[in-house]
XYZ file of C-alpha atoms in Angstrom:
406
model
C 6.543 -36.025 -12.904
C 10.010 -34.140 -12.829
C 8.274 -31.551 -15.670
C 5.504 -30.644 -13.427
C 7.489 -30.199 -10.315
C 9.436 -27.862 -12.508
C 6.458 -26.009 -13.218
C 5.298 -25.595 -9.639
C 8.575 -24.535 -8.625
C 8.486 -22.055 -11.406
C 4.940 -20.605 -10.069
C 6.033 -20.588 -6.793
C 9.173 -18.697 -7.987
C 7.439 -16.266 -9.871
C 4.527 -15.628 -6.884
C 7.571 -14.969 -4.949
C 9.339 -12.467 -7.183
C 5.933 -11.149 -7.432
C 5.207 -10.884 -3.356
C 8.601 -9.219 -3.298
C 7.655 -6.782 -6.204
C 4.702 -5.773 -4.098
C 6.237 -5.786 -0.482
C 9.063 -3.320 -1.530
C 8.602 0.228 -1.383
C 8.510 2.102 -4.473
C 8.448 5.326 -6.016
C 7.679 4.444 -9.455
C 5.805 7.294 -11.468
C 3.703 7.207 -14.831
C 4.814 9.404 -17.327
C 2.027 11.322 -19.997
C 2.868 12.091 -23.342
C 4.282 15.431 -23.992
C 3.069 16.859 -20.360
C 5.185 14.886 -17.709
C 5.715 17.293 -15.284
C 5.805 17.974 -11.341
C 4.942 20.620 -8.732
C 8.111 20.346 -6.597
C 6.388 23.440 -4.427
C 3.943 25.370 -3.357
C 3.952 28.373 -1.195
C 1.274 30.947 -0.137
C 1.665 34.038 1.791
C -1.704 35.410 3.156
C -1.199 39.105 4.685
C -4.132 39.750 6.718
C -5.085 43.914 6.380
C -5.985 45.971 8.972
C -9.824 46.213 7.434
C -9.904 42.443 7.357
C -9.329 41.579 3.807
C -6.445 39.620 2.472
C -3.928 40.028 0.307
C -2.421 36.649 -1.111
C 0.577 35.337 -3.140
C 0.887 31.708 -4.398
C 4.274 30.562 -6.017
C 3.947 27.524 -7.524
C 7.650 25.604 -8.772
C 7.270 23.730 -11.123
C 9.891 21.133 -13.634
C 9.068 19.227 -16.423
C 6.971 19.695 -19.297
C 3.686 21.177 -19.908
C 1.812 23.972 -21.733
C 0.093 25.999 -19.240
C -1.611 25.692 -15.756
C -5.333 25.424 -14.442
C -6.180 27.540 -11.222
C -9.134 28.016 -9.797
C -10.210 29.507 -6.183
C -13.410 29.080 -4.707
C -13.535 32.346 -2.591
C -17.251 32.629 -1.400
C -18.649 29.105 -1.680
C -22.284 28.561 -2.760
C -21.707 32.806 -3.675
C -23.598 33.610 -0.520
C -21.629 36.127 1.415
C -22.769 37.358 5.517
C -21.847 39.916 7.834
C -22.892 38.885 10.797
C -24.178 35.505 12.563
C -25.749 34.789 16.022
C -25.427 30.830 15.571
C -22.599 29.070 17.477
C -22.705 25.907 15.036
C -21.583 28.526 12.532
C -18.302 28.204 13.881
C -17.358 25.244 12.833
C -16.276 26.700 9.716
C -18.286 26.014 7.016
C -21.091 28.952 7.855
C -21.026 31.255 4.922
C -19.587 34.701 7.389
C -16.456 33.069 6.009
C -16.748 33.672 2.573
C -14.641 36.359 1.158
C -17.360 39.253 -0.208
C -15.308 39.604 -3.352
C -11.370 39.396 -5.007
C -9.528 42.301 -6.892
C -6.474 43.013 -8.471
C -5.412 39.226 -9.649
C -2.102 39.092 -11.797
C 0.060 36.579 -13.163
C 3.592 36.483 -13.048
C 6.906 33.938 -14.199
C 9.872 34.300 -12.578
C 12.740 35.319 -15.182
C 15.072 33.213 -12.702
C 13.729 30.582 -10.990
C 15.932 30.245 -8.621
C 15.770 33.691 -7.859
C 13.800 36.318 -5.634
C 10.142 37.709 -6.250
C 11.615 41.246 -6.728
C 10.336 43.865 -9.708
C 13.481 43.254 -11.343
C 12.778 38.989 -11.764
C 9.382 39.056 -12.889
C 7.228 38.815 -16.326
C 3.831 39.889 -15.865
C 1.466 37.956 -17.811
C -1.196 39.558 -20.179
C -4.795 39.255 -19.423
C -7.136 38.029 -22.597
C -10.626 36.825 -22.701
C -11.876 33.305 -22.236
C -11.834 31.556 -25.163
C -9.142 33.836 -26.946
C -6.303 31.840 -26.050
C -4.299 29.220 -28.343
C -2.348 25.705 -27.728
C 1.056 27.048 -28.154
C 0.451 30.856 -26.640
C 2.791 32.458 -24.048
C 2.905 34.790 -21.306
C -0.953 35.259 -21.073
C -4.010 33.752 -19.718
C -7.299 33.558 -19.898
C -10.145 34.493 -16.892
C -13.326 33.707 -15.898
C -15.073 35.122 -12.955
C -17.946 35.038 -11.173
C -19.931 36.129 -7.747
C -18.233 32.428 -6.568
C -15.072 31.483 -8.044
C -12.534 32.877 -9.820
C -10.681 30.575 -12.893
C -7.646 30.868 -14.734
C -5.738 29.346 -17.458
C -2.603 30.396 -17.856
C -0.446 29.353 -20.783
C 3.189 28.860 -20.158
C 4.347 26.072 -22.344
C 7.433 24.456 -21.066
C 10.214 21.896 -22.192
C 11.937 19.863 -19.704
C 12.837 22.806 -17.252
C 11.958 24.702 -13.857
C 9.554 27.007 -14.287
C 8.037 29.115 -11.366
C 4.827 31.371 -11.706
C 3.703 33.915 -8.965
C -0.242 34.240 -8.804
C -1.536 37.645 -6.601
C -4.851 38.805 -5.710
C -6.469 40.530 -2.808
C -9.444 39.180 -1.030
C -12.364 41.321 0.426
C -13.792 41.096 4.045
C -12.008 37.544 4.831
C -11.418 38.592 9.020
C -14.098 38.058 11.071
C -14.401 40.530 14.654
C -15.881 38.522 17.349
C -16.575 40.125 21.108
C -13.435 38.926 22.351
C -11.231 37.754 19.760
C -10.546 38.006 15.643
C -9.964 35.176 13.259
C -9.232 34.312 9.867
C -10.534 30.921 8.688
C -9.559 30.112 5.030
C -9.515 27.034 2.222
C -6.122 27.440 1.367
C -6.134 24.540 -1.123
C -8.565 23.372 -2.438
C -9.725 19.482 -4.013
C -9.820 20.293 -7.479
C -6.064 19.915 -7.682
C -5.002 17.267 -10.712
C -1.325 16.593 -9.901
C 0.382 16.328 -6.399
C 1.781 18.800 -4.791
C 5.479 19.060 -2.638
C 6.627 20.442 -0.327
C 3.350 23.116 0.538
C 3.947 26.012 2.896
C 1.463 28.536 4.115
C 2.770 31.395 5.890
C -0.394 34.077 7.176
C 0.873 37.365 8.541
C -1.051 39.930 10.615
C -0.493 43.667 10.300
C 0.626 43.723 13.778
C 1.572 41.421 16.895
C -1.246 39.679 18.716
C -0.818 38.774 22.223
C -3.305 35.607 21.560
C -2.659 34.034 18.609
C -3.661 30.226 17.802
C -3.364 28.497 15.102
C -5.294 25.224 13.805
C -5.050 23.173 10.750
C -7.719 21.122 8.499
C -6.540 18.415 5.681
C -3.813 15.690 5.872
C -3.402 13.934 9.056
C 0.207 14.484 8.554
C 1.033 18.007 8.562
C 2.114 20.242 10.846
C 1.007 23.953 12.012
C 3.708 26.337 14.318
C 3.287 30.133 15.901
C 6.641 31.276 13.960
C 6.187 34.806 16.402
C 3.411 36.934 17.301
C 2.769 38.287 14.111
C 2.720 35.118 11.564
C 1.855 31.523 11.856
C 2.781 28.507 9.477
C 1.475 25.550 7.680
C 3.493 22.792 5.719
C 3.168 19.718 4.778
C 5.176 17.357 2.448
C 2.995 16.475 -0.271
C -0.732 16.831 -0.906
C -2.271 14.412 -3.172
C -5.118 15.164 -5.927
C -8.452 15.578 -3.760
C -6.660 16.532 -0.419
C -8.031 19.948 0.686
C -5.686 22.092 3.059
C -7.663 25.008 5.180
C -6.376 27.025 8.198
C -7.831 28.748 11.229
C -6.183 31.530 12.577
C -7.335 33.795 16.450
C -6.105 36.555 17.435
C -6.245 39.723 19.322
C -9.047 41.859 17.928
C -7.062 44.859 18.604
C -4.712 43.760 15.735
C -7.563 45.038 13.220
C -8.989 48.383 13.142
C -12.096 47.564 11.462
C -14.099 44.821 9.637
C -17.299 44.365 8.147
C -17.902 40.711 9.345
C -18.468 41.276 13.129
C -20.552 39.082 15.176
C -21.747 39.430 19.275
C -20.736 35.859 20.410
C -18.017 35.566 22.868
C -16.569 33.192 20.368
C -12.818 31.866 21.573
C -14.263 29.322 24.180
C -16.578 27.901 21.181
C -13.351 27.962 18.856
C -11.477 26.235 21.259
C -14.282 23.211 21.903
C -14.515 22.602 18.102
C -10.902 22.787 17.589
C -10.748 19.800 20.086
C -13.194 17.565 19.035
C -11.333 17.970 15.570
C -8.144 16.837 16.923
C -9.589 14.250 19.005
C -10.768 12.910 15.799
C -7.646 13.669 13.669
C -5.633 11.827 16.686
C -8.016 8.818 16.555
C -7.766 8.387 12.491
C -4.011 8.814 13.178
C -3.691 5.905 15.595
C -6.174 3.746 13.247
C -3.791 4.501 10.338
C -0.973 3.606 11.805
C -2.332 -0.073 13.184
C -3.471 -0.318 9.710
C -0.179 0.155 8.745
C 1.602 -2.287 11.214
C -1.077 -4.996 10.213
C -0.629 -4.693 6.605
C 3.191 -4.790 7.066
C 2.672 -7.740 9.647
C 0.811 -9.856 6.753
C 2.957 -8.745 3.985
C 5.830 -10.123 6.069
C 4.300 -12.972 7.323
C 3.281 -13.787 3.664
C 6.671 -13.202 2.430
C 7.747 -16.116 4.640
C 5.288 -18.285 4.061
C 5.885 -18.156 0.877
C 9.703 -18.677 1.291
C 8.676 -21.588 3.482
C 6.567 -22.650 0.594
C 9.277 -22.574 -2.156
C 11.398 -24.484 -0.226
C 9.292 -27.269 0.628
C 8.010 -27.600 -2.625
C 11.845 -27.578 -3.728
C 12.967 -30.239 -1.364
C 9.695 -32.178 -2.103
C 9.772 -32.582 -5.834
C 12.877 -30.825 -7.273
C 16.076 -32.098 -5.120
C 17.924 -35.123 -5.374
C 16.877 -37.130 -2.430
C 19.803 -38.341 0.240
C 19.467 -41.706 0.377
C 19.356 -43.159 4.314
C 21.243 -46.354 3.451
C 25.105 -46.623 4.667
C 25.700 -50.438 3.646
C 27.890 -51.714 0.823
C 26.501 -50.567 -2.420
C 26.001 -53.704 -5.311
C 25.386 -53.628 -8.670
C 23.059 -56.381 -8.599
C 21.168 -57.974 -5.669
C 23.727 -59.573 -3.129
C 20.729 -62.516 -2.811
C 17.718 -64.065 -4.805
C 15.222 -62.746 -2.990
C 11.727 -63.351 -3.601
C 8.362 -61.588 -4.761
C 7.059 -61.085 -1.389
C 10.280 -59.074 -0.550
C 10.125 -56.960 -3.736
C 6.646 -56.283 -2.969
C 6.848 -55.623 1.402
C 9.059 -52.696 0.044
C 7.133 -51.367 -3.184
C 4.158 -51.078 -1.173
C 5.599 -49.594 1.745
C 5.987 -52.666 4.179
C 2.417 -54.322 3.038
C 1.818 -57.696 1.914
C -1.115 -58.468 -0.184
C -2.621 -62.211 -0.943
C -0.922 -61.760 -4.583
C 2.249 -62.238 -2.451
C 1.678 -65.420 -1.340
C 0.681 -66.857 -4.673
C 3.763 -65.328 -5.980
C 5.969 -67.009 -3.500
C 4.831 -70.582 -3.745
C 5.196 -70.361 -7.656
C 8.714 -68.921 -6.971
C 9.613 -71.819 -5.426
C 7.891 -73.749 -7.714
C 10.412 -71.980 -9.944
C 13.093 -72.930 -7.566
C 12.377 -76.317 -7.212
C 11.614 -75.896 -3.560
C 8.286 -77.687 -4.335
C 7.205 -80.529 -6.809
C 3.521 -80.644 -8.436
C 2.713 -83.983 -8.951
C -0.197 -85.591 -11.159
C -0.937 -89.075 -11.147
C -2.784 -91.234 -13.439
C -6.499 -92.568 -12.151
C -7.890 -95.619 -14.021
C -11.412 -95.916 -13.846
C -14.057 -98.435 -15.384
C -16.959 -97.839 -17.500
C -19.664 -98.884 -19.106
C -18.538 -98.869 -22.847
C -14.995 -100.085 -21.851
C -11.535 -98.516 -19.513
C -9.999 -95.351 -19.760
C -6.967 -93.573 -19.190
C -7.752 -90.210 -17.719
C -5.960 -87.516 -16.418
C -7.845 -85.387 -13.762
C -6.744 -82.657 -12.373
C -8.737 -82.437 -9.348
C -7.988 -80.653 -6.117
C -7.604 -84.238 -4.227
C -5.210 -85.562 -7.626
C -2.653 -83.271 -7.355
C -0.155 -83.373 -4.519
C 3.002 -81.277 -3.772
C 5.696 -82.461 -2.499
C 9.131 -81.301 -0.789
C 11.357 -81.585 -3.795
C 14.500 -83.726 -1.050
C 16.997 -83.835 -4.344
C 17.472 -80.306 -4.078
């Protein structure tokens, strides 16, 4: 009995430790062999042109280890590219008059310093080599591929257990779009395809001159955060973004700030912008609020299961693992201060009961005891062939009798 309590002790014990394991925050990461790395940031700055194109660079910090760096960009999804649209619903975003028409002039840089400045005189422009050309081990090049959709790099960098930062440029065609009464710029800033996390993300996008309206809207993780920094640039940043998190932004301004673009449409457009913007944080808002109650409950039951299963160890502990207090405060003997019978042993082994055993018990105790005498007496009887003594113990032949020597 005492081994198994220890055993359910134990379990309880351990599903306790375990609980706590669970409960308690952690920041535990799993490391891969030979590439255990991190993106500790990420920062793009989009300048908007004054014929509506863009011109983009993306540092990317990195520390650890690796060998080189996937990138791909998605700049005209579906490779469908528009000029114009008539549709309100386009608006929402996804229409394909926001597809850039085509990128130019990409090139790969590392940072000689890492902790230093993007000027001439700190960077190491990669070489550019054809898809396929490149080999595990190769440095300071990378390889291509590009079509009327996407553009794809792989850029091989190999690295051993230090910082490493790499500047990616390119210039994006026809990305502005000129409404009747206002200009915007509505981008997929980063994308899903992203493997490994990535900290601490800022997205600065400048204009080529001040806008007196200027918005500024924001599409991914419910928990970043978009700001007007003045009238000519607008930020996004956001702590971490996990593998198939997608950031975008929307930016409106002034039309006056460009002085041309090829992507014009004849809707008066800012009132529509403004109703779908809305609806999106009305939704955003309402997933917030859900997330956090789903929080609160989930740290309500791991609580509440936490003490329950305190409550549990204990009780099983006082139960079956500690010494008992025993309620008597009498004199404590050695042996039995009295001779007391089988009835009395038995009221208290079976929890005050009495059975008929009991009484059977007690009159052969004090049988024992001399309390009674069992008597048998001799009956002569006659028969045919002759007399007989006989003993016969018969219900009416036997007699008991107060023993009165006692």
């Amino acid at each position: 009995m005492m081994r198994w309590s220890i055993r359910i002790a134990r379990l309880m014990f351990a599903l306790l430790a375990a609980l706590l394991f669970v409960w308690t925050p952690t920041t535990a990461q799993a490391a891969v062999s030979k590439v255990d790395f991190e993106i500790t940031s990420y920062r793009i700055d989009a300048f908007v042109e004054l014929d509506g194109s863009m011109s983009v660079q993306e540092v990317l910090a990195y520390e650890g280890s690796f060998n080189g760096q996937f990138w791909n960009l998605e700049y005209a999804a579906g490779g469908e590219k528009s000029n114009t649209t008539t549709n309100l619903e386009d608006l929402e975003g996804n229409a394909i008059i926001y597809n850039a028409h085509d990128i130019q002039d990409m090139k790969v840089y590392a940072l000689l310093d890492p902790s230093g400045t993007l000027g001439a005189d700190n960077l190491l422009e990669y070489s550019f080599i054809w898809s396929g050309t490149g080999n595990p081990g190769d440095s300071g090049v990378y390889e291509q591929r590009m079509d009327d959709a996407s553009v794809a790099l792989k850029i091989f960098s190999p690295t051993q257990n230090q910082q490493k930062v790499l500047l990616i440029t390119y210039r994006l065609e026809n990305v502005a779009v000129l409404h009747r009464d206002v200009a915007e710029v509505f981008w997929n800033f980063i994308g899903s395809k992203w493997e490994e996390p990535l900290h601490n993300v800022e997205i600065n996008i400048h204009l080529p001159k001040a806008s007196e309206e200027l918005k500024v809207f924001a599409h991914g993780p419910l928990y970043g955060t978009s700001e007007i920094v003045d009238q000519q640039q607008v930020r996004l940043s956001i702590e971490k973004i996990t593998p198939g998190e997608m950031l975008d932004g929307r930016v409106v301004f002034s039309k006056e700030v460009l002085d041309s673009s090829e992507k014009r449409t004849d809707m008066e457009a800012l009132p529509e912008i403004l109703r779908i913007e809305q609806l999106k944080a009305n939704k955003a808002n309402d997933m917030r609020r859900n997330f956090l109650l789903l929080k609160y409950l989930i740290a309500g039951l791991s609580l509440l299961g936490l003490v329950g299963s305190i409550v549990g160890v204990f009780h099983i502990y006082n139960k079956y693992i500690k010494e008992k207090k025993t309620e008597f405060r009498g004199k404590y003997y050695r042996e039995l201060p009295s001779d007391y019978g089988p009835a009395v042993m038995s009221y208290n082994y079976h929890q005050k009961l009495n059975t008929p055993k009991d009484l059977t018990a007690s009159i052969l105790d004090m049988i024992r005891k001399r309390i009674f005498r069992i008597d048998m007496e001799k009956v002569e009887k006659k028969s045919i062939l002759g007399e007989a003594n006989r003993v016969k113990n018969t219900r009416s032949q036997i007699s008991a009798k107060i023993c009165k020597d006692l």
